[in-house]
mmCIF file of C-alpha atoms and ligand atoms in Angstrom:
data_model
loop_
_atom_site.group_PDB
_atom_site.id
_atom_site.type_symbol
_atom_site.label_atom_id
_atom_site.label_comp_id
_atom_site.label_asym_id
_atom_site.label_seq_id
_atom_site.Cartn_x
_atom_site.Cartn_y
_atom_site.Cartn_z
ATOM 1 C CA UNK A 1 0.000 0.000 0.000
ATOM 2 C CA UNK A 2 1.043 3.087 -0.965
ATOM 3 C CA UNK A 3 2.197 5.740 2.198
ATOM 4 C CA UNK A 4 2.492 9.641 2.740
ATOM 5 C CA UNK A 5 4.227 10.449 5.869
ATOM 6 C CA UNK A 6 4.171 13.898 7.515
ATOM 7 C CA UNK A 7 6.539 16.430 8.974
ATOM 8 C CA UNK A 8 4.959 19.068 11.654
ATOM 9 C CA UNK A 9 6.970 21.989 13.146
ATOM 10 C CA UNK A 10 7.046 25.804 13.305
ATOM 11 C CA UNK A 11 8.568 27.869 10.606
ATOM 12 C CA UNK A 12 12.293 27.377 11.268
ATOM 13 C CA UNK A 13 12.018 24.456 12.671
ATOM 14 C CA UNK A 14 13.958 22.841 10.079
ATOM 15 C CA UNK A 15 11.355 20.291 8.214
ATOM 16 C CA UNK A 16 12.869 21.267 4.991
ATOM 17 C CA UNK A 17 15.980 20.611 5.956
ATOM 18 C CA UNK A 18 15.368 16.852 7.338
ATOM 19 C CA UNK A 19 12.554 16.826 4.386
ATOM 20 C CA UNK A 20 15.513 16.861 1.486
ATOM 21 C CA UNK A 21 18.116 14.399 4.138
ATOM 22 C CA UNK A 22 15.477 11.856 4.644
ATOM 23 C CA UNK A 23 14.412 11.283 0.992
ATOM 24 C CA UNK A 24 17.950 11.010 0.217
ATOM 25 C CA UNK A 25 17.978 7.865 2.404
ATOM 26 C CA UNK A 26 14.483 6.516 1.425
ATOM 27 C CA UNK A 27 12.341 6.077 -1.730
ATOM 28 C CA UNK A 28 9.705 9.189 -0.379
ATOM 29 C CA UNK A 29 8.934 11.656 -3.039
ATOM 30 C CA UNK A 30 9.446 14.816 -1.308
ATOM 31 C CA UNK A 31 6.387 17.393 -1.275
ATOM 32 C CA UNK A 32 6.586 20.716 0.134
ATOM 33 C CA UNK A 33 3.489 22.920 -0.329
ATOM 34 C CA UNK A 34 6.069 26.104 0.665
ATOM 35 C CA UNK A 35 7.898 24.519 -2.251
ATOM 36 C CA UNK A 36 4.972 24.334 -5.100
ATOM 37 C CA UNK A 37 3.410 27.980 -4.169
ATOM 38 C CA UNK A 38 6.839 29.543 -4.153
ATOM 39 C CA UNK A 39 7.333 27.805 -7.974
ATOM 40 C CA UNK A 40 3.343 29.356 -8.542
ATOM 41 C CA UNK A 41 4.168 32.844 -7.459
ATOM 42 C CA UNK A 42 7.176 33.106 -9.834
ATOM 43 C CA UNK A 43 5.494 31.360 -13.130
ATOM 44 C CA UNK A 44 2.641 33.691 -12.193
ATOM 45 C CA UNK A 45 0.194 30.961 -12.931
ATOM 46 C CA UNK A 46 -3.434 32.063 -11.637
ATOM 47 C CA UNK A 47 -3.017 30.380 -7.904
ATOM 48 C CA UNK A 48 0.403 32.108 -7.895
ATOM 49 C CA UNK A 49 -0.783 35.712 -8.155
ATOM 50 C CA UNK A 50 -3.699 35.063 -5.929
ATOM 51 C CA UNK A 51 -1.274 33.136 -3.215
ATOM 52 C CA UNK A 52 1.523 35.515 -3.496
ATOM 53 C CA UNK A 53 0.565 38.764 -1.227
ATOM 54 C CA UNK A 54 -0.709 36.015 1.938
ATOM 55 C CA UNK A 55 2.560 34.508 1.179
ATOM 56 C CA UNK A 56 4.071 37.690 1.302
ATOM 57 C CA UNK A 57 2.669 38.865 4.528
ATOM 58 C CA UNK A 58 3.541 35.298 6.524
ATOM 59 C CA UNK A 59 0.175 34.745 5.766
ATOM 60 C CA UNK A 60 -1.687 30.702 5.179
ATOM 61 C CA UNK A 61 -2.890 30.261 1.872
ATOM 62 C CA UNK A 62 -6.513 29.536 1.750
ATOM 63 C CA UNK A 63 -7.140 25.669 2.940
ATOM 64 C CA UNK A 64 -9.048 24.870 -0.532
ATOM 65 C CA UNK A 65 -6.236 26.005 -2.717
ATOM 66 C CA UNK A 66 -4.135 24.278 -0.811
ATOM 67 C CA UNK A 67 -5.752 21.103 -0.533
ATOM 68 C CA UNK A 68 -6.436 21.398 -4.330
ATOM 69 C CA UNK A 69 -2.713 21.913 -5.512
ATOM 70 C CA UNK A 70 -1.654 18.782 -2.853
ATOM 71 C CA UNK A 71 -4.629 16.267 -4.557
ATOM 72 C CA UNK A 72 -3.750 16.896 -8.346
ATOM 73 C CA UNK A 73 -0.074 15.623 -7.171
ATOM 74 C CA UNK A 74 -0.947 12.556 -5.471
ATOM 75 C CA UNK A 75 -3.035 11.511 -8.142
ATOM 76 C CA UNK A 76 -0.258 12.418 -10.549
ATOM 77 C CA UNK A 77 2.540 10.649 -8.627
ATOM 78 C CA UNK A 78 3.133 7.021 -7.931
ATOM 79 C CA UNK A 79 5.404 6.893 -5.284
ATOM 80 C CA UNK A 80 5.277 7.403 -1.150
ATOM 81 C CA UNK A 81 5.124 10.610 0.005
ATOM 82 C CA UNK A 82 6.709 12.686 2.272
ATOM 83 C CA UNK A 83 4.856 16.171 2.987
ATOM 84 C CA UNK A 84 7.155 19.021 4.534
ATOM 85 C CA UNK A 85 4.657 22.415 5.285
ATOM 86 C CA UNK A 86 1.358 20.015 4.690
ATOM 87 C CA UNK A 87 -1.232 19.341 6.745
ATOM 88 C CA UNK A 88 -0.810 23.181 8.464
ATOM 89 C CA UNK A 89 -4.556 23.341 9.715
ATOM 90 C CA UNK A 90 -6.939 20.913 10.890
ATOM 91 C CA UNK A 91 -9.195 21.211 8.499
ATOM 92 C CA UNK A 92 -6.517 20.587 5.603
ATOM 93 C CA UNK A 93 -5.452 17.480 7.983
ATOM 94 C CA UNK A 94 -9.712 16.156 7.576
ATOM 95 C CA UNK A 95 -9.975 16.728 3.863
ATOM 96 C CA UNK A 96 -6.387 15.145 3.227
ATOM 97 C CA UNK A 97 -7.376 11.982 5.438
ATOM 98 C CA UNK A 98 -10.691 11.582 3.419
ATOM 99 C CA UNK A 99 -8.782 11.930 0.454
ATOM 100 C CA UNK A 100 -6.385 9.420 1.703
ATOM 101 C CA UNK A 101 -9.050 6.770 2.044
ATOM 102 C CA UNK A 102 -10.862 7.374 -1.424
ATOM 103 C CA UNK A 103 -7.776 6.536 -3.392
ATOM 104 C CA UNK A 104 -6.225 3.868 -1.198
ATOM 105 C CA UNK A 105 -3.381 5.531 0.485
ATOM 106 C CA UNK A 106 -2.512 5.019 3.942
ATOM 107 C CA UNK A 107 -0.746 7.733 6.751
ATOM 108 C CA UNK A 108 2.256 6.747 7.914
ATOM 109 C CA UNK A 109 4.223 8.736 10.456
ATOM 110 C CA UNK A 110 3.615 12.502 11.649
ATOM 111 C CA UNK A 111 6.776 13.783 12.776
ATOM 112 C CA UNK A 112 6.615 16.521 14.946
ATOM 113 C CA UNK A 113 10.314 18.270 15.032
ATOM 114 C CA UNK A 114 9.990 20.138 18.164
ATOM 115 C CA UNK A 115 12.199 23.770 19.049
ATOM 116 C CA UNK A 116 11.817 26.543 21.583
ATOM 117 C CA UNK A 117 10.378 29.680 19.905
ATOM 118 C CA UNK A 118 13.207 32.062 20.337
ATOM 119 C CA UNK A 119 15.751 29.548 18.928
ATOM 120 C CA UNK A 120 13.408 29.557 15.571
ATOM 121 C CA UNK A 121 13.504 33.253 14.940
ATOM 122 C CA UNK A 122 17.300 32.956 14.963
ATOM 123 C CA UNK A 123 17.014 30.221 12.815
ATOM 124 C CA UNK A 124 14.650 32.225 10.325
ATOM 125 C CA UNK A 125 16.319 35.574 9.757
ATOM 126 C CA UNK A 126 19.929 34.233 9.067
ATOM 127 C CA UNK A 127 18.399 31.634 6.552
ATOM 128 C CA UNK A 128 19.637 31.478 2.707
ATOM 129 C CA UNK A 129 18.336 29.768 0.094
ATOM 130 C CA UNK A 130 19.085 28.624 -3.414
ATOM 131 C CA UNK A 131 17.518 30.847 -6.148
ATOM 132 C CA UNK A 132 16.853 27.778 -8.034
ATOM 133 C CA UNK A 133 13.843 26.202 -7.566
ATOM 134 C CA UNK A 134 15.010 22.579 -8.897
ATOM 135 C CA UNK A 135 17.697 22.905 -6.138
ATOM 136 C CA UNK A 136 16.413 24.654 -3.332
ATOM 137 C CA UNK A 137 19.205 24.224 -0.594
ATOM 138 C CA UNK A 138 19.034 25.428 2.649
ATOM 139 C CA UNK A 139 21.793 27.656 4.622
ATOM 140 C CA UNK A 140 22.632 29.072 7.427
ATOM 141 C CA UNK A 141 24.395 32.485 7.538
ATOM 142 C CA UNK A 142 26.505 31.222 11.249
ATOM 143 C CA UNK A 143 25.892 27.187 11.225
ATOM 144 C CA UNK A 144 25.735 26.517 8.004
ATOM 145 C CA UNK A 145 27.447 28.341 5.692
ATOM 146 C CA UNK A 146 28.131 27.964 2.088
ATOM 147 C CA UNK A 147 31.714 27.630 1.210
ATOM 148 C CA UNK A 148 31.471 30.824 -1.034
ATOM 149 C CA UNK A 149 29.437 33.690 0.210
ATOM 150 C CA UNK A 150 26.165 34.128 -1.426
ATOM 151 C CA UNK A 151 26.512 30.566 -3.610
ATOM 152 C CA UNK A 152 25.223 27.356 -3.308
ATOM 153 C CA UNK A 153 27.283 25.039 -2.761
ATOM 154 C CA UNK A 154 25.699 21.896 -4.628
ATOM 155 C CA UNK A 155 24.592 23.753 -7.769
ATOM 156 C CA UNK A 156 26.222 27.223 -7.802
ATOM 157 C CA UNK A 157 23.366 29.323 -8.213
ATOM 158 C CA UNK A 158 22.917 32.705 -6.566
ATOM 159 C CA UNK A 159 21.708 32.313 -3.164
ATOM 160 C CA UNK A 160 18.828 34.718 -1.599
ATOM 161 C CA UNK A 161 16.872 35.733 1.219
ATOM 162 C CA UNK A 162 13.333 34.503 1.144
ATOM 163 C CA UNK A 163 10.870 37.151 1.171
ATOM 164 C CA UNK A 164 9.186 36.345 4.199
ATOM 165 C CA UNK A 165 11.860 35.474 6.592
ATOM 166 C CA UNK A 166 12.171 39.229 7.335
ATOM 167 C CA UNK A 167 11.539 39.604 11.055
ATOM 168 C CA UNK A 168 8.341 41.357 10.375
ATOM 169 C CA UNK A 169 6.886 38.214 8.270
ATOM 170 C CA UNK A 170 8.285 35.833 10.858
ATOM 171 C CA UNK A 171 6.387 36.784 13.696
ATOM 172 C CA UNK A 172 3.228 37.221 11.797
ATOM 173 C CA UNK A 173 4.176 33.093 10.437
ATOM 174 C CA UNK A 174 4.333 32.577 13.967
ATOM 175 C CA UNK A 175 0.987 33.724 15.185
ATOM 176 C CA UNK A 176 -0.771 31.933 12.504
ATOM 177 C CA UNK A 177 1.471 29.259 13.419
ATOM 178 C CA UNK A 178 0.441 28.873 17.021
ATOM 179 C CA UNK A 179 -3.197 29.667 16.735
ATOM 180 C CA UNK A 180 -3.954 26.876 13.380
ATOM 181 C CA UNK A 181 -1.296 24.350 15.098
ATOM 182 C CA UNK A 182 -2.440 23.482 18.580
ATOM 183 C CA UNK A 183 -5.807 21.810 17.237
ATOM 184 C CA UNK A 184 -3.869 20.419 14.268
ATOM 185 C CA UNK A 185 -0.680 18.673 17.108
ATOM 186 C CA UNK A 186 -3.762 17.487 19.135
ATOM 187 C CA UNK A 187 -5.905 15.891 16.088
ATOM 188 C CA UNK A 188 -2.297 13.622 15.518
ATOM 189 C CA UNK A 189 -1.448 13.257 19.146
ATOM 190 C CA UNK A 190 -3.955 10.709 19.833
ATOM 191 C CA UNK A 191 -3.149 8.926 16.603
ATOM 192 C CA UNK A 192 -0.661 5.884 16.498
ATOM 193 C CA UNK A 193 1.148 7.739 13.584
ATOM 194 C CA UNK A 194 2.492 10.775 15.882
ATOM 195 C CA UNK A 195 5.881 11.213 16.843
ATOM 196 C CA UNK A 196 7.669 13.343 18.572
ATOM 197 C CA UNK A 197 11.517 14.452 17.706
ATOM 198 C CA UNK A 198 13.502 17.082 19.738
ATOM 199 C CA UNK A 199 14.369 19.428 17.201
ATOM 200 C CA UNK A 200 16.636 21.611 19.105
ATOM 201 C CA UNK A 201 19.899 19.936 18.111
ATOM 202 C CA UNK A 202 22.280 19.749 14.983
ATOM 203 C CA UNK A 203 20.592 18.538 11.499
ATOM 204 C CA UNK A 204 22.561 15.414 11.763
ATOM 205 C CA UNK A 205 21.039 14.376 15.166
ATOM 206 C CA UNK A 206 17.310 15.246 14.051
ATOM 207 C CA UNK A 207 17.996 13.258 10.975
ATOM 208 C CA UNK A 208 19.240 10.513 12.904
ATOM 209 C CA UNK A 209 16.266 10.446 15.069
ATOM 210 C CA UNK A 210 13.843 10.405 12.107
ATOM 211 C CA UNK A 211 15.929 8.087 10.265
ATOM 212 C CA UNK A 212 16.077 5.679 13.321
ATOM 213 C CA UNK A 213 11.910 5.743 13.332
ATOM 214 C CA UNK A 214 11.665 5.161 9.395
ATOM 215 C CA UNK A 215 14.270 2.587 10.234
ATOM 216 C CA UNK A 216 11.673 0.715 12.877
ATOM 217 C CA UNK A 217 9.456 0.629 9.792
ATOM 218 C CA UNK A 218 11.413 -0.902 7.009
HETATM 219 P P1 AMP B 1 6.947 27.172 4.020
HETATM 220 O O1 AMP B 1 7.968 27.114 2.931
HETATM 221 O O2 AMP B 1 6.403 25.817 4.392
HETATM 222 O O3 AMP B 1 7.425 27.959 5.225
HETATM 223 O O4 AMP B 1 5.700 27.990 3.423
HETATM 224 C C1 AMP B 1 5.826 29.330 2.977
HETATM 225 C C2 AMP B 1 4.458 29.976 2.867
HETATM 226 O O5 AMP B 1 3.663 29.260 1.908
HETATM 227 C C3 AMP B 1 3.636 29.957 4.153
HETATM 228 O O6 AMP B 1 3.955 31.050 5.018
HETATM 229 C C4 AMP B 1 2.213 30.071 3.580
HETATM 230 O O7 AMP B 1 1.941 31.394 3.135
HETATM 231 C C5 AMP B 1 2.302 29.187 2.340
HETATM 232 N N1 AMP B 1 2.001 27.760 2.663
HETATM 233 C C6 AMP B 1 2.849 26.703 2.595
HETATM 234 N N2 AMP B 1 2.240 25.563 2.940
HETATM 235 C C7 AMP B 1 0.962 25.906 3.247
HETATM 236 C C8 AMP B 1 -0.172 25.188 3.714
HETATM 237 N N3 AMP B 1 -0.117 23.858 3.924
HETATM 238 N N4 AMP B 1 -1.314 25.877 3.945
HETATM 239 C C9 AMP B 1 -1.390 27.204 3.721
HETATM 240 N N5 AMP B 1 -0.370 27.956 3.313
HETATM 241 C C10 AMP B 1 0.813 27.323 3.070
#
């Protein structure tokens, strides 16, 4: 049976980071909804320009255009799933699950990477990224950084600042973080899928952690 498998956290909290390590080590076809609006704003396509100011302003995009972009690629795609930025409210968490079940898909594991708050905003507003979309590697401007400043290291595009991890955007991420993910952590909690990792240590720990519970799995 065919599996998508879930990573929960706060922005910052480094699910794209473990997203890209873990599919690296297993056969998951990484999907990142952060990942597939971000592509929609710059090809202007018509969910694009009506996503991009929300995005803009830390902002969630609307749960139906959400849910909508996330169904046309399961149907398209063959292959287990791993979601990084996907379920982010409860009711996209519902309409995914019923989705699930009509096309014969089971959950597998919610990983919840857990970090203290103010470690998250330091994590957010010293973040790079790749400018290329195909790419789309993650650094750090004081843990992580590239070996040549402003450069990605694994495909040598320019790197850039994403537009909302200003300090402005991130605290307005936050709120709608906190407020939408309480009933979403507590919908999974009583679930045998949920786990919980400690996500306040170096990228290789939290990988090893996750990759020690898809491990229990194989
Ligand atoms: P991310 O890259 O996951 O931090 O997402 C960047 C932005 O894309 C978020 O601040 C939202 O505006 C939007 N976004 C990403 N995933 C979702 C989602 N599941 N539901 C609503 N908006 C989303």
């Amino acid at each position: 049976m065919r599996h998508v498998h879930i990573l929960l956290g706060a922005p910052g909290s480094g699910k794209g980071t473990q997203a890209k390590r873990l599919v690296q080590k297993r056969s998951l076809l990484h999907l990142s909804t952060g990942d597939i609006l971000r592509e929609a704003v710059s090809k202007e396509t018509e969910i694009g320009l009506r996503a991009k100011a929300d995005m803009a302003s830390g902002k969630l995009v609307d749960d139906d255009t959400v849910n909508g972009l996330v169904f046309a690629r399961l149907q398209d795609e063959t292959e287990n799933v791993l979601f990084d930025g996907y379920p982010r409210t409860l009711q996209q968490a519902e309409s995914l699950e019923t989705f699930l079940s009509s096309q014969g898909i089971g959950l597998g594991y919610v990983v919840d990477i857990e970090v203290p708050e103010p470690v998250l905003e330091a994590r957010v507003v010293d973040r790079m990224v790749c400018s290329n979309n195909k790419c789309g590697a993650i650094f750090h401007m004081v843990t992580h950084r590239p070996h040549q400043d402003g450069v990605c290291d694994i495909c040598l595009s320019p790197l850039k600042h994403r537009a909302d991890d200003c300090p402005e955007a991130f605290r307005s991420r936050m709120a709608e973080f906190y407020s939408t993910f309480k009933p979403l952590k507590a919908h999974y909690q009583g679930t045998p899928f949920y786990r919980s990792v400690d996500g306040n240590r170096s990228p290789d720990e939290i990988h090893a952690s996750i990759l020690d519970l898809f491990q229990e799995q194989a």
